[in-house]
Amino acid sequence: MDYAFFQEYWWLLVSVLGALLVFLLFVQGGQSLFFSIGKEQLDRKLLVNSIGRKWEFTFTTLVVFGGGFFASFPLFYSTSFGGAYWVWMLILFCFIIQAVSYEYQNKNGNVLGSRTYQTFLFINGLLAPILLGAAVSTFFTGSTFTVNRDAIADLSGASQVISEWLPYKGIQLHGLEAVLNIWNVVFGLAVFFLARTTALLFFINNIDDETIYKRSRGALAWNAAIFLILFLAYLFFLLTKQGFAYDPANPEVTYLVDYKYWKNLIEMPAVFAIFFIGVVLVLAGILLTLLKEGFRKGIWFEGIGVVLTALALFLIAGWNNTSYYPAYSADMPELINHSLNIRNSSSSPFTLKAMSFVSLLIPFVLAYIVYAWRALDLHKITRKEMLDPDGHNY
């Protein structure tokens, strides 16, 4: 197990966390449906409590995902979080108002009213998936930054800036330019409608109410259709575009390769299998729910499929000699050699190895999450429970 093994291993772990986060964004998708599926106040209370018992899983996974990136690939962390900070600040703000809204919407003395806080949750549900999707899409489309690696070892303090984010067409947007790339927006919208699709399947499974069931099933078809159209369009773009490869003998040299991400799938059969199985499971979960009256377990087919599909996309972004965070702009092609990959942006061998021992605890953490999830879902949510004045409800 040499240095390269631990770099590959930690990209796998980060990818798993990222894939789980994509699935758990169904919380945000559900929040964007509060006012369309929940016509009445009691309807919305059912939806709020169904999703509200899971929002901490999403927030925790996001924090661990960011922490894992920081620990294993700190140069990415400093470059992206330090340069594209407006995007990350907006995402953070979205999650702050989410936490506040769940805790205070029904507190005594709430002068804003529960609907105001539910509107904040809707804002989180709308913006967070789109912004996160656009940010992840830059793994394939590129961002405008430079990296001065000499500054890392400069103890004199003469070179204080390691990474520098460059202006977009003369304007310093610090990451907001990601939403000016049409394909980043397409992917962000695909993640948004995927989150809504997963949320609808979750409502169908989690809430024992005929009205919510019919409305969720009715909204599932068009939300899933929009997601599939956007995802297939982005997938066609991704698999036919030029990708960013680095020279294994010199990771500082990056160059463009035709059909790079398609080649990554072909050259890594296991990743291709994960991707294919994931897509099949996503379609199975959606179609079984739509075509089989009374079928309520589509979330488990679709949810596992989402994790597998997202995992495959993360893996083709960073494995097989691919720069996972390319520095590139059509106006500034000379930036390309500043791109980051798992070889030139990772922590030291000692750090990666030491953290690998800690990562052996991950299965126990996942087991606890499964246990907590099952405990929360032991009984389906009902209107009777929501009307109980002594119940612990949001």
PDB file of C-alpha atoms in Angstrom, residues 77-350:
ATOM      1  CA  TYR A  77     -10.173  22.826  -0.069  1.00  0.00           C
ATOM      2  CA  SER A  78      -8.039  25.951   0.063  1.00  0.00           C
ATOM      3  CA  THR A  79      -8.509  26.655  -3.642  1.00  0.00           C
ATOM      4  CA  SER A  80     -12.259  26.156  -3.899  1.00  0.00           C
ATOM      5  CA  PHE A  81     -13.446  27.238  -0.460  1.00  0.00           C
ATOM      6  CA  GLY A  82     -10.939  30.091  -0.378  1.00  0.00           C
ATOM      7  CA  GLY A  83     -11.547  31.310  -3.941  1.00  0.00           C
ATOM      8  CA  ALA A  84     -15.134  30.410  -4.855  1.00  0.00           C
ATOM      9  CA  TYR A  85     -16.363  31.492  -1.459  1.00  0.00           C
ATOM     10  CA  TRP A  86     -19.532  33.280  -2.604  1.00  0.00           C
ATOM     11  CA  VAL A  87     -20.986  29.997  -3.808  1.00  0.00           C
ATOM     12  CA  TRP A  88     -20.047  28.201  -0.599  1.00  0.00           C
ATOM     13  CA  MET A  89     -21.282  31.094   1.541  1.00  0.00           C
ATOM     14  CA  LEU A  90     -24.662  30.958  -0.211  1.00  0.00           C
ATOM     15  CA  ILE A  91     -24.834  27.208   0.341  1.00  0.00           C
ATOM     16  CA  LEU A  92     -23.901  27.669   4.001  1.00  0.00           C
ATOM     17  CA  PHE A  93     -26.543  30.391   4.393  1.00  0.00           C
ATOM     18  CA  CYS A  94     -29.148  28.053   2.904  1.00  0.00           C
ATOM     19  CA  PHE A  95     -28.357  25.397   5.492  1.00  0.00           C
ATOM     20  CA  ILE A  96     -28.315  27.925   8.350  1.00  0.00           C
ATOM     21  CA  ILE A  97     -31.857  29.106   7.607  1.00  0.00           C
ATOM     22  CA  GLN A  98     -32.885  25.451   7.282  1.00  0.00           C
ATOM     23  CA  ALA A  99     -31.705  24.571  10.789  1.00  0.00           C
ATOM     24  CA  VAL A 100     -33.278  27.703  12.279  1.00  0.00           C
ATOM     25  CA  SER A 101     -36.576  27.124  10.465  1.00  0.00           C
ATOM     26  CA  TYR A 102     -37.097  23.583  11.695  1.00  0.00           C
ATOM     27  CA  GLU A 103     -36.369  24.482  15.282  1.00  0.00           C
ATOM     28  CA  TYR A 104     -38.335  27.732  15.535  1.00  0.00           C
ATOM     29  CA  GLN A 105     -41.333  27.452  13.200  1.00  0.00           C
ATOM     30  CA  ASN A 106     -43.670  26.303  15.982  1.00  0.00           C
ATOM     31  CA  LYS A 107     -41.928  27.762  19.021  1.00  0.00           C
ATOM     32  CA  ASN A 108     -43.946  29.860  21.444  1.00  0.00           C
ATOM     33  CA  GLY A 109     -43.521  33.541  20.706  1.00  0.00           C
ATOM     34  CA  ASN A 110     -42.834  32.994  17.005  1.00  0.00           C
ATOM     35  CA  VAL A 111     -43.929  36.377  15.630  1.00  0.00           C
ATOM     36  CA  LEU A 112     -43.043  35.489  12.029  1.00  0.00           C
ATOM     37  CA  GLY A 113     -45.461  32.587  11.790  1.00  0.00           C
ATOM     38  CA  SER A 114     -44.814  29.004  10.720  1.00  0.00           C
ATOM     39  CA  ARG A 115     -45.472  29.793   7.046  1.00  0.00           C
ATOM     40  CA  THR A 116     -42.547  32.256   7.019  1.00  0.00           C
ATOM     41  CA  TYR A 117     -40.171  29.575   8.250  1.00  0.00           C
ATOM     42  CA  GLN A 118     -41.619  27.087   5.775  1.00  0.00           C
ATOM     43  CA  THR A 119     -40.851  29.649   3.060  1.00  0.00           C
ATOM     44  CA  PHE A 120     -37.248  29.706   4.304  1.00  0.00           C
ATOM     45  CA  LEU A 121     -37.221  25.905   3.978  1.00  0.00           C
ATOM     46  CA  PHE A 122     -38.532  26.258   0.426  1.00  0.00           C
ATOM     47  CA  ILE A 123     -35.658  28.661  -0.356  1.00  0.00           C
ATOM     48  CA  ASN A 124     -33.181  26.106   1.006  1.00  0.00           C
ATOM     49  CA  GLY A 125     -34.845  23.383  -1.039  1.00  0.00           C
ATOM     50  CA  LEU A 126     -34.604  25.441  -4.205  1.00  0.00           C
ATOM     51  CA  LEU A 127     -31.131  26.965  -3.980  1.00  0.00           C
ATOM     52  CA  ALA A 128     -29.048  24.310  -2.180  1.00  0.00           C
ATOM     53  CA  PRO A 129     -29.397  21.494  -4.790  1.00  0.00           C
ATOM     54  CA  ILE A 130     -28.876  23.859  -7.728  1.00  0.00           C
ATOM     55  CA  LEU A 131     -25.797  25.518  -6.213  1.00  0.00           C
ATOM     56  CA  LEU A 132     -24.278  22.213  -5.064  1.00  0.00           C
ATOM     57  CA  GLY A 133     -24.952  20.684  -8.484  1.00  0.00           C
ATOM     58  CA  ALA A 134     -23.359  23.637 -10.283  1.00  0.00           C
ATOM     59  CA  ALA A 135     -20.327  23.461  -7.969  1.00  0.00           C
ATOM     60  CA  VAL A 136     -19.851  19.722  -8.604  1.00  0.00           C
ATOM     61  CA  SER A 137     -20.263  20.232 -12.346  1.00  0.00           C
ATOM     62  CA  THR A 138     -17.118  22.400 -12.325  1.00  0.00           C
ATOM     63  CA  PHE A 139     -15.250  19.127 -11.691  1.00  0.00           C
ATOM     64  CA  PHE A 140     -15.899  18.506 -15.380  1.00  0.00           C
ATOM     65  CA  THR A 141     -16.141  22.000 -16.888  1.00  0.00           C
ATOM     66  CA  GLY A 142     -13.337  23.793 -15.032  1.00  0.00           C
ATOM     67  CA  SER A 143     -12.841  26.968 -13.018  1.00  0.00           C
ATOM     68  CA  THR A 144     -10.580  30.007 -13.340  1.00  0.00           C
ATOM     69  CA  PHE A 145      -7.848  29.808 -10.706  1.00  0.00           C
ATOM     70  CA  THR A 146      -4.093  29.575 -10.392  1.00  0.00           C
ATOM     71  CA  VAL A 147      -2.036  27.615  -7.856  1.00  0.00           C
ATOM     72  CA  ASN A 148       1.419  28.644  -6.656  1.00  0.00           C
ATOM     73  CA  ARG A 149       2.755  25.428  -5.129  1.00  0.00           C
ATOM     74  CA  ASP A 150       6.080  27.093  -4.283  1.00  0.00           C
ATOM     75  CA  ALA A 151       4.249  29.150  -1.675  1.00  0.00           C
ATOM     76  CA  ILE A 152       3.390  25.992   0.283  1.00  0.00           C
ATOM     77  CA  ALA A 153       7.023  25.425   1.232  1.00  0.00           C
ATOM     78  CA  ASP A 154       7.973  29.096   1.469  1.00  0.00           C
ATOM     79  CA  LEU A 155       8.567  29.685   5.165  1.00  0.00           C
ATOM     80  CA  SER A 156       9.863  33.223   4.642  1.00  0.00           C
ATOM     81  CA  GLY A 157       6.380  34.598   4.039  1.00  0.00           C
ATOM     82  CA  ALA A 158       7.343  36.233   0.746  1.00  0.00           C
ATOM     83  CA  SER A 159       4.819  34.101  -1.162  1.00  0.00           C
ATOM     84  CA  GLN A 160       1.682  34.254   0.957  1.00  0.00           C
ATOM     85  CA  VAL A 161      -0.936  33.354  -1.645  1.00  0.00           C
ATOM     86  CA  ILE A 162      -1.132  29.689  -2.652  1.00  0.00           C
ATOM     87  CA  SER A 163      -4.303  29.811  -4.749  1.00  0.00           C
ATOM     88  CA  GLU A 164      -5.791  32.797  -6.519  1.00  0.00           C
ATOM     89  CA  TRP A 165      -9.259  33.015  -8.070  1.00  0.00           C
ATOM     90  CA  LEU A 166      -9.242  35.011 -11.307  1.00  0.00           C
ATOM     91  CA  PRO A 167     -11.889  37.486 -12.513  1.00  0.00           C
ATOM     92  CA  TYR A 168     -14.524  36.334 -14.986  1.00  0.00           C
ATOM     93  CA  LYS A 169     -14.515  38.726 -17.967  1.00  0.00           C
ATOM     94  CA  GLY A 170     -13.018  41.427 -15.777  1.00  0.00           C
ATOM     95  CA  ILE A 171     -15.430  40.908 -12.859  1.00  0.00           C
ATOM     96  CA  GLN A 172     -14.380  39.117  -9.668  1.00  0.00           C
ATOM     97  CA  LEU A 173     -17.323  36.787  -8.956  1.00  0.00           C
ATOM     98  CA  HIS A 174     -15.539  34.322  -6.641  1.00  0.00           C
ATOM     99  CA  GLY A 175     -17.333  31.221  -7.837  1.00  0.00           C
ATOM    100  CA  LEU A 176     -20.668  32.693  -8.908  1.00  0.00           C
ATOM    101  CA  GLU A 177     -19.477  32.454 -12.507  1.00  0.00           C
ATOM    102  CA  ALA A 178     -20.263  28.728 -12.246  1.00  0.00           C
ATOM    103  CA  VAL A 179     -23.940  29.512 -12.825  1.00  0.00           C
ATOM    104  CA  LEU A 180     -23.044  31.423 -16.011  1.00  0.00           C
ATOM    105  CA  ASN A 181     -22.007  28.163 -17.652  1.00  0.00           C
ATOM    106  CA  ILE A 182     -25.145  26.644 -19.165  1.00  0.00           C
ATOM    107  CA  TRP A 183     -24.008  23.065 -18.516  1.00  0.00           C
ATOM    108  CA  ASN A 184     -23.355  23.765 -14.847  1.00  0.00           C
ATOM    109  CA  VAL A 185     -26.905  25.112 -14.618  1.00  0.00           C
ATOM    110  CA  VAL A 186     -28.275  22.062 -16.441  1.00  0.00           C
ATOM    111  CA  PHE A 187     -26.564  19.769 -13.948  1.00  0.00           C
ATOM    112  CA  GLY A 188     -27.709  21.892 -11.008  1.00  0.00           C
ATOM    113  CA  LEU A 189     -31.307  21.712 -12.237  1.00  0.00           C
ATOM    114  CA  ALA A 190     -30.933  17.953 -12.796  1.00  0.00           C
ATOM    115  CA  VAL A 191     -29.848  17.572  -9.151  1.00  0.00           C
ATOM    116  CA  PHE A 192     -32.794  19.747  -8.079  1.00  0.00           C
ATOM    117  CA  PHE A 193     -35.395  17.663  -9.912  1.00  0.00           C
ATOM    118  CA  LEU A 194     -33.663  14.466  -8.798  1.00  0.00           C
ATOM    119  CA  ALA A 195     -34.002  15.663  -5.194  1.00  0.00           C
ATOM    120  CA  ARG A 196     -37.715  16.342  -5.771  1.00  0.00           C
ATOM    121  CA  THR A 197     -38.202  12.934  -7.387  1.00  0.00           C
ATOM    122  CA  THR A 198     -36.511  11.164  -4.477  1.00  0.00           C
ATOM    123  CA  ALA A 199     -38.543  13.239  -2.003  1.00  0.00           C
ATOM    124  CA  LEU A 200     -41.822  12.228  -3.653  1.00  0.00           C
ATOM    125  CA  LEU A 201     -40.840   8.563  -3.427  1.00  0.00           C
ATOM    126  CA  PHE A 202     -39.914   9.150   0.212  1.00  0.00           C
ATOM    127  CA  PHE A 203     -43.299  10.753   0.977  1.00  0.00           C
ATOM    128  CA  ILE A 204     -45.065   7.801  -0.647  1.00  0.00           C
ATOM    129  CA  ASN A 205     -43.122   5.399   1.553  1.00  0.00           C
ATOM    130  CA  ASN A 206     -42.997   7.392   4.784  1.00  0.00           C
ATOM    131  CA  ILE A 207     -46.462   8.984   5.138  1.00  0.00           C
ATOM    132  CA  ASP A 208     -49.571   6.903   5.680  1.00  0.00           C
ATOM    133  CA  ASP A 209     -52.080   9.274   4.131  1.00  0.00           C
ATOM    134  CA  GLU A 210     -54.128   8.736   0.992  1.00  0.00           C
ATOM    135  CA  THR A 211     -54.230  12.427   0.026  1.00  0.00           C
ATOM    136  CA  ILE A 212     -50.442  12.848   0.222  1.00  0.00           C
ATOM    137  CA  TYR A 213     -49.997   9.534  -1.599  1.00  0.00           C
ATOM    138  CA  LYS A 214     -52.162  10.591  -4.557  1.00  0.00           C
ATOM    139  CA  ARG A 215     -50.610  14.054  -4.842  1.00  0.00           C
ATOM    140  CA  SER A 216     -47.064  12.689  -4.578  1.00  0.00           C
ATOM    141  CA  ARG A 217     -47.707   9.989  -7.164  1.00  0.00           C
ATOM    142  CA  GLY A 218     -49.301  12.559  -9.470  1.00  0.00           C
ATOM    143  CA  ALA A 219     -46.292  14.896  -9.213  1.00  0.00           C
ATOM    144  CA  LEU A 220     -43.769  12.085  -9.594  1.00  0.00           C
ATOM    145  CA  ALA A 221     -44.199  11.590 -13.346  1.00  0.00           C
ATOM    146  CA  TRP A 222     -43.419  15.131 -14.464  1.00  0.00           C
ATOM    147  CA  ASN A 223     -40.635  15.731 -11.917  1.00  0.00           C
ATOM    148  CA  ALA A 224     -38.949  12.464 -12.899  1.00  0.00           C
ATOM    149  CA  ALA A 225     -39.396  13.254 -16.609  1.00  0.00           C
ATOM    150  CA  ILE A 226     -37.727  16.667 -16.257  1.00  0.00           C
ATOM    151  CA  PHE A 227     -34.882  15.104 -14.267  1.00  0.00           C
ATOM    152  CA  LEU A 228     -34.297  12.404 -16.879  1.00  0.00           C
ATOM    153  CA  ILE A 229     -34.294  14.913 -19.754  1.00  0.00           C
ATOM    154  CA  LEU A 230     -31.791  17.172 -17.987  1.00  0.00           C
ATOM    155  CA  PHE A 231     -29.612  14.281 -16.816  1.00  0.00           C
ATOM    156  CA  LEU A 232     -29.481  12.607 -20.225  1.00  0.00           C
ATOM    157  CA  ALA A 233     -28.609  15.935 -21.871  1.00  0.00           C
ATOM    158  CA  TYR A 234     -25.781  16.500 -19.384  1.00  0.00           C
ATOM    159  CA  LEU A 235     -24.612  12.899 -19.681  1.00  0.00           C
ATOM    160  CA  PHE A 236     -24.399  13.242 -23.477  1.00  0.00           C
ATOM    161  CA  PHE A 237     -22.420  16.467 -23.049  1.00  0.00           C
ATOM    162  CA  LEU A 238     -20.112  14.873 -20.479  1.00  0.00           C
ATOM    163  CA  LEU A 239     -19.331  11.687 -22.372  1.00  0.00           C
ATOM    164  CA  THR A 240     -18.665  13.477 -25.665  1.00  0.00           C
ATOM    165  CA  LYS A 241     -16.659  16.459 -24.390  1.00  0.00           C
ATOM    166  CA  GLN A 242     -12.933  16.849 -23.972  1.00  0.00           C
ATOM    167  CA  GLY A 243     -11.718  15.880 -20.515  1.00  0.00           C
ATOM    168  CA  PHE A 244      -8.728  16.808 -18.399  1.00  0.00           C
ATOM    169  CA  ALA A 245      -5.981  14.207 -18.123  1.00  0.00           C
ATOM    170  CA  TYR A 246      -2.639  14.505 -16.364  1.00  0.00           C
ATOM    171  CA  ASP A 247       0.686  12.868 -17.089  1.00  0.00           C
ATOM    172  CA  PRO A 248       1.264  10.078 -14.500  1.00  0.00           C
ATOM    173  CA  ALA A 249       5.002  10.719 -14.713  1.00  0.00           C
ATOM    174  CA  ASN A 250       4.484  14.444 -14.054  1.00  0.00           C
ATOM    175  CA  PRO A 251       1.140  15.273 -12.385  1.00  0.00           C
ATOM    176  CA  GLU A 252       1.802  18.984 -12.894  1.00  0.00           C
ATOM    177  CA  VAL A 253       1.184  18.578 -16.638  1.00  0.00           C
ATOM    178  CA  THR A 254      -2.488  18.530 -17.671  1.00  0.00           C
ATOM    179  CA  TYR A 255      -3.829  18.233 -21.191  1.00  0.00           C
ATOM    180  CA  LEU A 256      -7.150  17.813 -22.987  1.00  0.00           C
ATOM    181  CA  VAL A 257      -8.277  14.381 -24.198  1.00  0.00           C
ATOM    182  CA  ASP A 258     -11.232  13.732 -26.497  1.00  0.00           C
ATOM    183  CA  TYR A 259     -14.030  11.656 -24.914  1.00  0.00           C
ATOM    184  CA  LYS A 260     -12.026  11.416 -21.680  1.00  0.00           C
ATOM    185  CA  TYR A 261     -14.942  10.620 -19.366  1.00  0.00           C
ATOM    186  CA  TRP A 262     -16.390   8.040 -21.755  1.00  0.00           C
ATOM    187  CA  LYS A 263     -12.956   6.449 -21.934  1.00  0.00           C
ATOM    188  CA  ASN A 264     -12.810   6.433 -18.138  1.00  0.00           C
ATOM    189  CA  LEU A 265     -16.011   4.389 -18.016  1.00  0.00           C
ATOM    190  CA  ILE A 266     -14.749   1.947 -20.643  1.00  0.00           C
ATOM    191  CA  GLU A 267     -11.289   1.607 -19.107  1.00  0.00           C
ATOM    192  CA  MET A 268     -12.707   1.012 -15.607  1.00  0.00           C
ATOM    193  CA  PRO A 269     -15.262  -1.802 -16.093  1.00  0.00           C
ATOM    194  CA  ALA A 270     -16.158  -1.930 -12.388  1.00  0.00           C
ATOM    195  CA  VAL A 271     -17.080   1.764 -12.423  1.00  0.00           C
ATOM    196  CA  PHE A 272     -19.099   1.251 -15.617  1.00  0.00           C
ATOM    197  CA  ALA A 273     -20.979  -1.604 -13.925  1.00  0.00           C
ATOM    198  CA  ILE A 274     -21.710   0.601 -10.883  1.00  0.00           C
ATOM    199  CA  PHE A 275     -22.997   3.342 -13.176  1.00  0.00           C
ATOM    200  CA  PHE A 276     -25.165   0.982 -15.247  1.00  0.00           C
ATOM    201  CA  ILE A 277     -26.695  -0.750 -12.211  1.00  0.00           C
ATOM    202  CA  GLY A 278     -27.342   2.648 -10.625  1.00  0.00           C
ATOM    203  CA  VAL A 279     -29.214   3.974 -13.658  1.00  0.00           C
ATOM    204  CA  VAL A 280     -31.298   0.781 -13.897  1.00  0.00           C
ATOM    205  CA  LEU A 281     -32.254   0.994 -10.211  1.00  0.00           C
ATOM    206  CA  VAL A 282     -33.228   4.674 -10.513  1.00  0.00           C
ATOM    207  CA  LEU A 283     -35.523   3.882 -13.441  1.00  0.00           C
ATOM    208  CA  ALA A 284     -36.911   0.796 -11.666  1.00  0.00           C
ATOM    209  CA  GLY A 285     -37.835   2.743  -8.539  1.00  0.00           C
ATOM    210  CA  ILE A 286     -39.631   5.434 -10.545  1.00  0.00           C
ATOM    211  CA  LEU A 287     -41.428   3.118 -12.987  1.00  0.00           C
ATOM    212  CA  LEU A 288     -42.561   0.582 -10.388  1.00  0.00           C
ATOM    213  CA  THR A 289     -44.125   3.388  -8.361  1.00  0.00           C
ATOM    214  CA  LEU A 290     -45.861   4.888 -11.384  1.00  0.00           C
ATOM    215  CA  LEU A 291     -47.062   1.664 -12.990  1.00  0.00           C
ATOM    216  CA  LYS A 292     -47.927  -0.439  -9.930  1.00  0.00           C
ATOM    217  CA  GLU A 293     -50.781   0.983  -7.888  1.00  0.00           C
ATOM    218  CA  GLY A 294     -50.041   0.830  -4.170  1.00  0.00           C
ATOM    219  CA  PHE A 295     -46.303   0.211  -4.595  1.00  0.00           C
ATOM    220  CA  ARG A 296     -44.543   2.254  -1.894  1.00  0.00           C
ATOM    221  CA  LYS A 297     -40.961   0.929  -1.832  1.00  0.00           C
ATOM    222  CA  GLY A 298     -39.637   2.772  -4.878  1.00  0.00           C
ATOM    223  CA  ILE A 299     -37.445   4.967  -2.667  1.00  0.00           C
ATOM    224  CA  TRP A 300     -35.154   2.036  -1.876  1.00  0.00           C
ATOM    225  CA  PHE A 301     -34.589   1.069  -5.519  1.00  0.00           C
ATOM    226  CA  GLU A 302     -34.200   4.676  -6.644  1.00  0.00           C
ATOM    227  CA  GLY A 303     -32.187   5.722  -3.582  1.00  0.00           C
ATOM    228  CA  ILE A 304     -29.592   2.975  -3.964  1.00  0.00           C
ATOM    229  CA  GLY A 305     -29.463   3.744  -7.680  1.00  0.00           C
ATOM    230  CA  VAL A 306     -28.822   7.440  -7.009  1.00  0.00           C
ATOM    231  CA  VAL A 307     -25.904   6.603  -4.700  1.00  0.00           C
ATOM    232  CA  LEU A 308     -24.345   4.202  -7.220  1.00  0.00           C
ATOM    233  CA  THR A 309     -24.783   6.561 -10.196  1.00  0.00           C
ATOM    234  CA  ALA A 310     -23.375   9.558  -8.320  1.00  0.00           C
ATOM    235  CA  LEU A 311     -20.489   7.429  -7.041  1.00  0.00           C
ATOM    236  CA  ALA A 312     -19.557   6.448 -10.593  1.00  0.00           C
ATOM    237  CA  LEU A 313     -19.581  10.106 -11.704  1.00  0.00           C
ATOM    238  CA  PHE A 314     -17.292  11.116  -8.856  1.00  0.00           C
ATOM    239  CA  LEU A 315     -14.924   8.241  -9.663  1.00  0.00           C
ATOM    240  CA  ILE A 316     -14.586   9.110 -13.362  1.00  0.00           C
ATOM    241  CA  ALA A 317     -13.846  12.692 -12.281  1.00  0.00           C
ATOM    242  CA  GLY A 318     -10.796  11.726 -10.217  1.00  0.00           C
ATOM    243  CA  TRP A 319      -9.536   8.251 -11.130  1.00  0.00           C
ATOM    244  CA  ASN A 320      -7.745   7.014 -14.245  1.00  0.00           C
ATOM    245  CA  ASN A 321      -5.260   9.922 -14.430  1.00  0.00           C
ATOM    246  CA  THR A 322      -7.994  12.559 -14.510  1.00  0.00           C
ATOM    247  CA  SER A 323      -7.793  16.069 -13.054  1.00  0.00           C
ATOM    248  CA  TYR A 324     -10.829  16.304 -10.785  1.00  0.00           C
ATOM    249  CA  TYR A 325     -10.634  20.094 -10.396  1.00  0.00           C
ATOM    250  CA  PRO A 326      -9.507  21.532 -13.712  1.00  0.00           C
ATOM    251  CA  ALA A 327      -8.292  25.093 -14.048  1.00  0.00           C
ATOM    252  CA  TYR A 328      -9.625  26.064 -17.430  1.00  0.00           C
ATOM    253  CA  SER A 329     -11.431  28.721 -19.384  1.00  0.00           C
ATOM    254  CA  ALA A 330     -11.923  29.005 -23.118  1.00  0.00           C
ATOM    255  CA  ASP A 331     -10.511  32.535 -22.819  1.00  0.00           C
ATOM    256  CA  MET A 332      -7.505  31.378 -20.755  1.00  0.00           C
ATOM    257  CA  PRO A 333      -6.441  27.897 -21.911  1.00  0.00           C
ATOM    258  CA  GLU A 334      -3.001  28.479 -20.387  1.00  0.00           C
ATOM    259  CA  LEU A 335      -4.488  27.869 -16.930  1.00  0.00           C
ATOM    260  CA  ILE A 336      -4.760  24.146 -17.547  1.00  0.00           C
ATOM    261  CA  ASN A 337      -1.481  23.212 -15.856  1.00  0.00           C
ATOM    262  CA  HIS A 338      -2.797  24.648 -12.603  1.00  0.00           C
ATOM    263  CA  SER A 339      -5.417  21.884 -12.478  1.00  0.00           C
ATOM    264  CA  LEU A 340      -5.705  19.721  -9.381  1.00  0.00           C
ATOM    265  CA  ASN A 341      -5.654  15.944  -9.312  1.00  0.00           C
ATOM    266  CA  ILE A 342      -5.361  13.337  -6.580  1.00  0.00           C
ATOM    267  CA  ARG A 343      -1.572  13.223  -7.016  1.00  0.00           C
ATOM    268  CA  ASN A 344      -0.712  16.912  -6.716  1.00  0.00           C
ATOM    269  CA  SER A 345      -3.317  18.046  -4.186  1.00  0.00           C
ATOM    270  CA  SER A 346      -3.363  15.339  -1.508  1.00  0.00           C
ATOM    271  CA  SER A 347      -2.087  15.325   2.047  1.00  0.00           C
ATOM    272  CA  SER A 348       1.232  13.765   2.994  1.00  0.00           C
ATOM    273  CA  PRO A 349       1.681   9.965   2.995  1.00  0.00           C
ATOM    274  CA  PHE A 350       1.737   9.960   6.796  1.00  0.00           C
TER     275      PHE A 350
END
